[in-house]
Amino acid sequence: MSIQFRLGNNDHKPVEDFLSRQHAGTGAIVLDAKAARHQVGAAEAARRAGVGVYWEPATERLASAGYGVEKYPMWAGQPYDLDALATSSKERGALVELLLSTQPSLVTHVTAPHFYVTDQRSAHLNIALAEMTRLSTIQPVRAVLTIANKFGLASAADLAKEYAAAGIQAIEIRLSPLGGDDESLRKIRDAYAIVRLFKDAGLHVTSAVRATSDRLP
């Protein structure tokens, strides 16, 4: 398990400085979906340090209309139709093609398009997108799995095997809801159990923390 720093709009300068001085335990940084063009310096510092550079495509935020969604590079003019994506290889191919043409040039790994997972249908859509992305590029591909806690606990073993069978070697797991100071011990143990199942299936699992200037030494 490694730690990755997910950059916000104004985190690039402190992260660049941090990576230029020390980076022990840092596996990767994740460039912001909308602000990546301002984070080139941080990406270059990461690459010099041998730290991975990812980009957050934020496709899961674009499955419904909302204020400001047109500012996301992956916005295609209308919300993504998850039913169409689940049933049409052509639709999935178009989404993957858009991703590959949109991502910043300094990324070391391609982040596959991803959507919030609450059931088998949405889970298999994410796996199909991850596999198609892997087959569409020579760069290493990582998956992101944002999954509801209850569904994740019940399905983690099978999903881990399916991601491994799809040729995915690295995955970021985001459990929802999870976070805050009042989480129960049971929920924390369940989260570790889910992560362990993916690790046992042979995937490299990462966890994300949001990098801000007051958290960096």
PDB file of C-alpha atoms in Angstrom:
ATOM      1  CA  MET A   1       0.000   0.000   0.000  1.00  0.00           C
ATOM      2  CA  SER A   2       1.330   3.471  -0.860  1.00  0.00           C
ATOM      3  CA  ILE A   3       0.212   7.019  -0.193  1.00  0.00           C
ATOM      4  CA  GLN A   4      -0.718   9.439  -2.942  1.00  0.00           C
ATOM      5  CA  PHE A   5      -1.319  13.162  -2.641  1.00  0.00           C
ATOM      6  CA  ARG A   6      -4.329  14.498  -4.492  1.00  0.00           C
ATOM      7  CA  LEU A   7      -3.776  18.124  -5.411  1.00  0.00           C
ATOM      8  CA  GLY A   8      -6.414  20.810  -5.133  1.00  0.00           C
ATOM      9  CA  ASN A   9      -6.518  24.074  -7.048  1.00  0.00           C
ATOM     10  CA  ASN A  10      -3.742  25.782  -5.072  1.00  0.00           C
ATOM     11  CA  ASP A  11      -1.565  22.913  -3.876  1.00  0.00           C
ATOM     12  CA  HIS A  12       0.976  22.750  -6.700  1.00  0.00           C
ATOM     13  CA  LYS A  13       3.612  25.101  -5.258  1.00  0.00           C
ATOM     14  CA  PRO A  14       3.930  23.455  -1.795  1.00  0.00           C
ATOM     15  CA  VAL A  15       3.793  19.994  -3.393  1.00  0.00           C
ATOM     16  CA  GLU A  16       6.516  20.926  -5.869  1.00  0.00           C
ATOM     17  CA  ASP A  17       8.675  22.172  -2.988  1.00  0.00           C
ATOM     18  CA  PHE A  18       7.914  19.084  -0.899  1.00  0.00           C
ATOM     19  CA  LEU A  19       8.879  16.697  -3.706  1.00  0.00           C
ATOM     20  CA  SER A  20      12.066  18.630  -4.383  1.00  0.00           C
ATOM     21  CA  ARG A  21      13.198  18.104  -0.773  1.00  0.00           C
ATOM     22  CA  GLN A  22      11.780  14.759   0.366  1.00  0.00           C
ATOM     23  CA  HIS A  23       9.266  12.229  -0.784  1.00  0.00           C
ATOM     24  CA  ALA A  24       9.777   9.062   1.258  1.00  0.00           C
ATOM     25  CA  GLY A  25       6.610   7.002   1.320  1.00  0.00           C
ATOM     26  CA  THR A  26       4.995   8.955  -1.500  1.00  0.00           C
ATOM     27  CA  GLY A  27       3.816   6.752  -4.330  1.00  0.00           C
ATOM     28  CA  ALA A  28       2.173   9.332  -6.562  1.00  0.00           C
ATOM     29  CA  ILE A  29       0.530  12.695  -6.901  1.00  0.00           C
ATOM     30  CA  VAL A  30      -2.847  13.175  -8.552  1.00  0.00           C
ATOM     31  CA  LEU A  31      -3.305  16.265 -10.690  1.00  0.00           C
ATOM     32  CA  ASP A  32      -6.588  18.090 -10.296  1.00  0.00           C
ATOM     33  CA  ALA A  33      -9.298  17.494 -12.888  1.00  0.00           C
ATOM     34  CA  LYS A  34      -9.617  21.184 -13.782  1.00  0.00           C
ATOM     35  CA  ALA A  35      -6.340  22.731 -12.603  1.00  0.00           C
ATOM     36  CA  ALA A  36      -3.790  20.330 -14.109  1.00  0.00           C
ATOM     37  CA  ARG A  37      -2.501  22.988 -16.499  1.00  0.00           C
ATOM     38  CA  HIS A  38      -1.287  24.970 -13.487  1.00  0.00           C
ATOM     39  CA  GLN A  39       0.360  21.933 -11.875  1.00  0.00           C
ATOM     40  CA  VAL A  40       3.061  21.212 -14.448  1.00  0.00           C
ATOM     41  CA  GLY A  41       5.840  22.145 -12.012  1.00  0.00           C
ATOM     42  CA  ALA A  42       4.599  19.688  -9.410  1.00  0.00           C
ATOM     43  CA  ALA A  43       4.281  16.984 -12.077  1.00  0.00           C
ATOM     44  CA  GLU A  44       7.832  17.616 -13.283  1.00  0.00           C
ATOM     45  CA  ALA A  45       9.147  17.497  -9.693  1.00  0.00           C
ATOM     46  CA  ALA A  46       7.329  14.209  -9.143  1.00  0.00           C
ATOM     47  CA  ARG A  47       8.810  12.662 -12.260  1.00  0.00           C
ATOM     48  CA  ARG A  48      12.313  13.797 -11.292  1.00  0.00           C
ATOM     49  CA  ALA A  49      11.800  12.160  -7.890  1.00  0.00           C
ATOM     50  CA  GLY A  50      10.559   8.931  -9.452  1.00  0.00           C
ATOM     51  CA  VAL A  51       7.067   9.511  -8.061  1.00  0.00           C
ATOM     52  CA  GLY A  52       4.048   8.593 -10.164  1.00  0.00           C
ATOM     53  CA  VAL A  53       1.923  11.287 -11.758  1.00  0.00           C
ATOM     54  CA  TYR A  54      -1.795  10.590 -12.136  1.00  0.00           C
ATOM     55  CA  TRP A  55      -4.671  12.735 -13.320  1.00  0.00           C
ATOM     56  CA  GLU A  56      -8.197  12.723 -11.914  1.00  0.00           C
ATOM     57  CA  PRO A  57     -10.629  12.656 -14.872  1.00  0.00           C
ATOM     58  CA  ALA A  58     -13.596  13.099 -12.472  1.00  0.00           C
ATOM     59  CA  THR A  59     -15.984  11.309 -14.815  1.00  0.00           C
ATOM     60  CA  GLU A  60     -18.146  10.205 -11.894  1.00  0.00           C
ATOM     61  CA  ARG A  61     -19.118  13.836 -11.315  1.00  0.00           C
ATOM     62  CA  LEU A  62     -20.344  14.136 -14.895  1.00  0.00           C
ATOM     63  CA  ALA A  63     -23.115  11.549 -14.775  1.00  0.00           C
ATOM     64  CA  SER A  64     -25.583  14.289 -13.901  1.00  0.00           C
ATOM     65  CA  ALA A  65     -25.967  17.962 -14.759  1.00  0.00           C
ATOM     66  CA  GLY A  66     -24.800  20.559 -12.289  1.00  0.00           C
ATOM     67  CA  TYR A  67     -23.292  23.980 -11.868  1.00  0.00           C
ATOM     68  CA  GLY A  68     -19.789  24.251 -13.281  1.00  0.00           C
ATOM     69  CA  VAL A  69     -19.582  20.802 -14.880  1.00  0.00           C
ATOM     70  CA  GLU A  70     -18.741  22.420 -18.218  1.00  0.00           C
ATOM     71  CA  LYS A  71     -15.375  23.401 -16.718  1.00  0.00           C
ATOM     72  CA  TYR A  72     -14.281  19.772 -16.485  1.00  0.00           C
ATOM     73  CA  PRO A  73     -12.155  18.663 -19.460  1.00  0.00           C
ATOM     74  CA  MET A  74     -14.079  15.382 -19.689  1.00  0.00           C
ATOM     75  CA  TRP A  75     -17.460  17.125 -19.983  1.00  0.00           C
ATOM     76  CA  ALA A  76     -18.910  16.095 -23.339  1.00  0.00           C
ATOM     77  CA  GLY A  77     -21.802  18.565 -23.504  1.00  0.00           C
ATOM     78  CA  GLN A  78     -24.309  16.437 -21.631  1.00  0.00           C
ATOM     79  CA  PRO A  79     -24.321  14.052 -18.645  1.00  0.00           C
ATOM     80  CA  TYR A  80     -22.927  10.603 -19.286  1.00  0.00           C
ATOM     81  CA  ASP A  81     -25.614   7.983 -19.838  1.00  0.00           C
ATOM     82  CA  LEU A  82     -24.553   5.074 -17.653  1.00  0.00           C
ATOM     83  CA  ASP A  83     -27.100   2.718 -19.205  1.00  0.00           C
ATOM     84  CA  ALA A  84     -25.721   3.452 -22.678  1.00  0.00           C
ATOM     85  CA  LEU A  85     -22.159   3.005 -21.457  1.00  0.00           C
ATOM     86  CA  ALA A  86     -23.039  -0.286 -19.775  1.00  0.00           C
ATOM     87  CA  THR A  87     -24.583  -1.732 -22.928  1.00  0.00           C
ATOM     88  CA  SER A  88     -22.543  -0.190 -25.748  1.00  0.00           C
ATOM     89  CA  SER A  89     -18.895  -0.947 -26.456  1.00  0.00           C
ATOM     90  CA  LYS A  90     -18.936   1.948 -28.923  1.00  0.00           C
ATOM     91  CA  GLU A  91     -19.998   4.390 -26.192  1.00  0.00           C
ATOM     92  CA  ARG A  92     -17.312   3.096 -23.853  1.00  0.00           C
ATOM     93  CA  GLY A  93     -14.733   3.350 -26.615  1.00  0.00           C
ATOM     94  CA  ALA A  94     -15.649   6.973 -27.276  1.00  0.00           C
ATOM     95  CA  LEU A  95     -15.273   7.790 -23.577  1.00  0.00           C
ATOM     96  CA  VAL A  96     -11.869   6.114 -23.373  1.00  0.00           C
ATOM     97  CA  GLU A  97     -10.744   7.910 -26.540  1.00  0.00           C
ATOM     98  CA  LEU A  98     -11.808  11.252 -25.049  1.00  0.00           C
ATOM     99  CA  LEU A  99      -9.896  10.457 -21.871  1.00  0.00           C
ATOM    100  CA  LEU A 100      -6.681   9.626 -23.725  1.00  0.00           C
ATOM    101  CA  SER A 101      -6.891  12.809 -25.787  1.00  0.00           C
ATOM    102  CA  THR A 102      -7.650  14.990 -22.746  1.00  0.00           C
ATOM    103  CA  GLN A 103      -5.249  13.803 -20.046  1.00  0.00           C
ATOM    104  CA  PRO A 104      -2.115  15.908 -19.345  1.00  0.00           C
ATOM    105  CA  SER A 105       1.032  14.838 -21.182  1.00  0.00           C
ATOM    106  CA  LEU A 106       3.116  14.406 -17.995  1.00  0.00           C
ATOM    107  CA  VAL A 107       1.076  11.574 -16.487  1.00  0.00           C
ATOM    108  CA  THR A 108       2.959   8.349 -15.848  1.00  0.00           C
ATOM    109  CA  HIS A 109      -0.196   6.244 -15.546  1.00  0.00           C
ATOM    110  CA  VAL A 110      -3.555   6.542 -17.258  1.00  0.00           C
ATOM    111  CA  THR A 111      -6.511   6.698 -14.871  1.00  0.00           C
ATOM    112  CA  ALA A 112      -9.447   4.834 -16.382  1.00  0.00           C
ATOM    113  CA  PRO A 113     -12.870   6.538 -16.504  1.00  0.00           C
ATOM    114  CA  HIS A 114     -14.862   5.648 -13.432  1.00  0.00           C
ATOM    115  CA  PHE A 115     -18.323   6.070 -11.936  1.00  0.00           C
ATOM    116  CA  TYR A 116     -19.790   5.573  -8.490  1.00  0.00           C
ATOM    117  CA  VAL A 117     -20.428   1.891  -7.791  1.00  0.00           C
ATOM    118  CA  THR A 118     -23.546   0.833  -5.918  1.00  0.00           C
ATOM    119  CA  ASP A 119     -24.466  -2.463  -7.612  1.00  0.00           C
ATOM    120  CA  GLN A 120     -23.241  -5.156  -9.989  1.00  0.00           C
ATOM    121  CA  ARG A 121     -24.192  -3.211 -13.107  1.00  0.00           C
ATOM    122  CA  SER A 122     -22.186  -0.133 -12.197  1.00  0.00           C
ATOM    123  CA  ALA A 123     -19.334  -2.329 -10.937  1.00  0.00           C
ATOM    124  CA  HIS A 124     -19.082  -4.192 -14.228  1.00  0.00           C
ATOM    125  CA  LEU A 125     -19.230  -0.916 -16.160  1.00  0.00           C
ATOM    126  CA  ASN A 126     -16.177   0.310 -14.253  1.00  0.00           C
ATOM    127  CA  ILE A 127     -14.304  -2.935 -14.845  1.00  0.00           C
ATOM    128  CA  ALA A 128     -15.135  -2.827 -18.570  1.00  0.00           C
ATOM    129  CA  LEU A 129     -13.892   0.767 -18.820  1.00  0.00           C
ATOM    130  CA  ALA A 130     -10.691  -0.103 -16.984  1.00  0.00           C
ATOM    131  CA  GLU A 131     -10.018  -3.066 -19.266  1.00  0.00           C
ATOM    132  CA  MET A 132     -10.769  -1.067 -22.421  1.00  0.00           C
ATOM    133  CA  THR A 133      -8.438   1.678 -21.249  1.00  0.00           C
ATOM    134  CA  ARG A 134      -5.683  -0.868 -20.654  1.00  0.00           C
ATOM    135  CA  LEU A 135      -6.128  -2.233 -24.160  1.00  0.00           C
ATOM    136  CA  SER A 136      -6.106   1.254 -25.707  1.00  0.00           C
ATOM    137  CA  THR A 137      -2.751   2.542 -24.454  1.00  0.00           C
ATOM    138  CA  ILE A 138       0.814   1.383 -23.925  1.00  0.00           C
ATOM    139  CA  GLN A 139       1.043   3.371 -20.670  1.00  0.00           C
ATOM    140  CA  PRO A 140       0.375   1.687 -17.328  1.00  0.00           C
ATOM    141  CA  VAL A 141      -3.284   1.951 -16.355  1.00  0.00           C
ATOM    142  CA  ARG A 142      -4.758   2.311 -12.902  1.00  0.00           C
ATOM    143  CA  ALA A 143      -8.395   1.996 -11.922  1.00  0.00           C
ATOM    144  CA  VAL A 144     -10.370   4.039  -9.428  1.00  0.00           C
ATOM    145  CA  LEU A 145     -13.146   2.318  -7.517  1.00  0.00           C
ATOM    146  CA  THR A 146     -15.495   4.641  -5.649  1.00  0.00           C
ATOM    147  CA  ILE A 147     -17.845   2.226  -3.973  1.00  0.00           C
ATOM    148  CA  ALA A 148     -20.649   2.253  -1.430  1.00  0.00           C
ATOM    149  CA  ASN A 149     -19.465   0.693   1.813  1.00  0.00           C
ATOM    150  CA  LYS A 150     -22.132  -1.988   2.116  1.00  0.00           C
ATOM    151  CA  PHE A 151     -21.871  -3.108  -1.488  1.00  0.00           C
ATOM    152  CA  GLY A 152     -18.089  -3.025  -1.278  1.00  0.00           C
ATOM    153  CA  LEU A 153     -17.966  -5.296   1.732  1.00  0.00           C
ATOM    154  CA  ALA A 154     -20.321  -7.804   0.142  1.00  0.00           C
ATOM    155  CA  SER A 155     -18.652  -7.822  -3.292  1.00  0.00           C
ATOM    156  CA  ALA A 156     -14.979  -6.965  -2.752  1.00  0.00           C
ATOM    157  CA  ALA A 157     -13.629 -10.497  -3.199  1.00  0.00           C
ATOM    158  CA  ASP A 158     -15.360 -10.999  -6.550  1.00  0.00           C
ATOM    159  CA  LEU A 159     -14.564  -7.482  -7.791  1.00  0.00           C
ATOM    160  CA  ALA A 160     -10.902  -7.867  -6.906  1.00  0.00           C
ATOM    161  CA  LYS A 161     -10.697 -11.063  -8.967  1.00  0.00           C
ATOM    162  CA  GLU A 162     -12.481  -9.410 -11.886  1.00  0.00           C
ATOM    163  CA  TYR A 163     -10.151  -6.416 -11.912  1.00  0.00           C
ATOM    164  CA  ALA A 164      -7.170  -8.767 -11.810  1.00  0.00           C
ATOM    165  CA  ALA A 165      -8.639 -10.844 -14.659  1.00  0.00           C
ATOM    166  CA  ALA A 166      -9.057  -7.629 -16.676  1.00  0.00           C
ATOM    167  CA  GLY A 167      -5.314  -7.054 -16.405  1.00  0.00           C
ATOM    168  CA  ILE A 168      -5.507  -4.183 -13.930  1.00  0.00           C
ATOM    169  CA  GLN A 169      -2.542  -4.131 -11.565  1.00  0.00           C
ATOM    170  CA  ALA A 170      -3.112  -0.879  -9.662  1.00  0.00           C
ATOM    171  CA  ILE A 171      -6.282   0.484  -8.126  1.00  0.00           C
ATOM    172  CA  GLU A 172      -7.336   3.330  -5.882  1.00  0.00           C
ATOM    173  CA  ILE A 173     -10.222   2.419  -3.612  1.00  0.00           C
ATOM    174  CA  ARG A 174     -12.507   5.156  -2.315  1.00  0.00           C
ATOM    175  CA  LEU A 175     -15.107   3.977   0.163  1.00  0.00           C
ATOM    176  CA  SER A 176     -18.232   6.047   0.634  1.00  0.00           C
ATOM    177  CA  PRO A 177     -19.200   7.214   3.146  1.00  0.00           C
ATOM    178  CA  LEU A 178     -15.948   7.041   5.080  1.00  0.00           C
ATOM    179  CA  GLY A 179     -14.108   9.829   6.865  1.00  0.00           C
ATOM    180  CA  GLY A 180     -14.351  12.115   9.826  1.00  0.00           C
ATOM    181  CA  ASP A 181     -13.476  11.790  13.475  1.00  0.00           C
ATOM    182  CA  ASP A 182     -16.464   9.726  14.564  1.00  0.00           C
ATOM    183  CA  GLU A 183     -16.150   6.624  12.390  1.00  0.00           C
ATOM    184  CA  SER A 184     -16.808   3.396  14.253  1.00  0.00           C
ATOM    185  CA  LEU A 185     -14.149   0.772  14.761  1.00  0.00           C
ATOM    186  CA  ARG A 186     -16.309  -1.690  12.837  1.00  0.00           C
ATOM    187  CA  LYS A 187     -16.418   0.545   9.773  1.00  0.00           C
ATOM    188  CA  ILE A 188     -12.657   1.042   9.865  1.00  0.00           C
ATOM    189  CA  ARG A 189     -12.084  -2.696  10.141  1.00  0.00           C
ATOM    190  CA  ASP A 190     -14.460  -3.297   7.234  1.00  0.00           C
ATOM    191  CA  ALA A 191     -12.533  -0.776   5.138  1.00  0.00           C
ATOM    192  CA  TYR A 192      -9.259  -2.539   5.835  1.00  0.00           C
ATOM    193  CA  ALA A 193     -10.867  -5.868   4.993  1.00  0.00           C
ATOM    194  CA  ILE A 194     -11.975  -4.571   1.598  1.00  0.00           C
ATOM    195  CA  VAL A 195      -8.519  -3.195   0.813  1.00  0.00           C
ATOM    196  CA  ARG A 196      -6.896  -6.453   1.920  1.00  0.00           C
ATOM    197  CA  LEU A 197      -9.035  -8.492  -0.487  1.00  0.00           C
ATOM    198  CA  PHE A 198      -7.807  -6.431  -3.421  1.00  0.00           C
ATOM    199  CA  LYS A 199      -4.221  -6.682  -2.223  1.00  0.00           C
ATOM    200  CA  ASP A 200      -4.567 -10.448  -1.851  1.00  0.00           C
ATOM    201  CA  ALA A 201      -5.798 -10.610  -5.459  1.00  0.00           C
ATOM    202  CA  GLY A 202      -2.447  -9.188  -6.557  1.00  0.00           C
ATOM    203  CA  LEU A 203      -3.411  -5.543  -7.087  1.00  0.00           C
ATOM    204  CA  HIS A 204      -1.348  -2.614  -5.853  1.00  0.00           C
ATOM    205  CA  VAL A 205      -3.760  -0.625  -3.704  1.00  0.00           C
ATOM    206  CA  THR A 206      -3.373   3.082  -3.006  1.00  0.00           C
ATOM    207  CA  SER A 207      -5.168   5.348  -0.576  1.00  0.00           C
ATOM    208  CA  ALA A 208      -5.533   9.088  -1.089  1.00  0.00           C
ATOM    209  CA  VAL A 209      -5.095  12.065   1.191  1.00  0.00           C
ATOM    210  CA  ARG A 210      -5.726  15.606   0.059  1.00  0.00           C
ATOM    211  CA  ALA A 211      -2.503  17.589   0.027  1.00  0.00           C
ATOM    212  CA  THR A 212      -2.639  21.103   1.447  1.00  0.00           C
ATOM    213  CA  SER A 213       0.187  23.426   2.357  1.00  0.00           C
ATOM    214  CA  ASP A 214      -0.289  23.099   6.102  1.00  0.00           C
ATOM    215  CA  ARG A 215       0.070  19.333   5.942  1.00  0.00           C
ATOM    216  CA  LEU A 216       3.395  19.285   4.129  1.00  0.00           C
ATOM    217  CA  PRO A 217       6.610  19.455   6.109  1.00  0.00           C
TER     218      PRO A 217
END
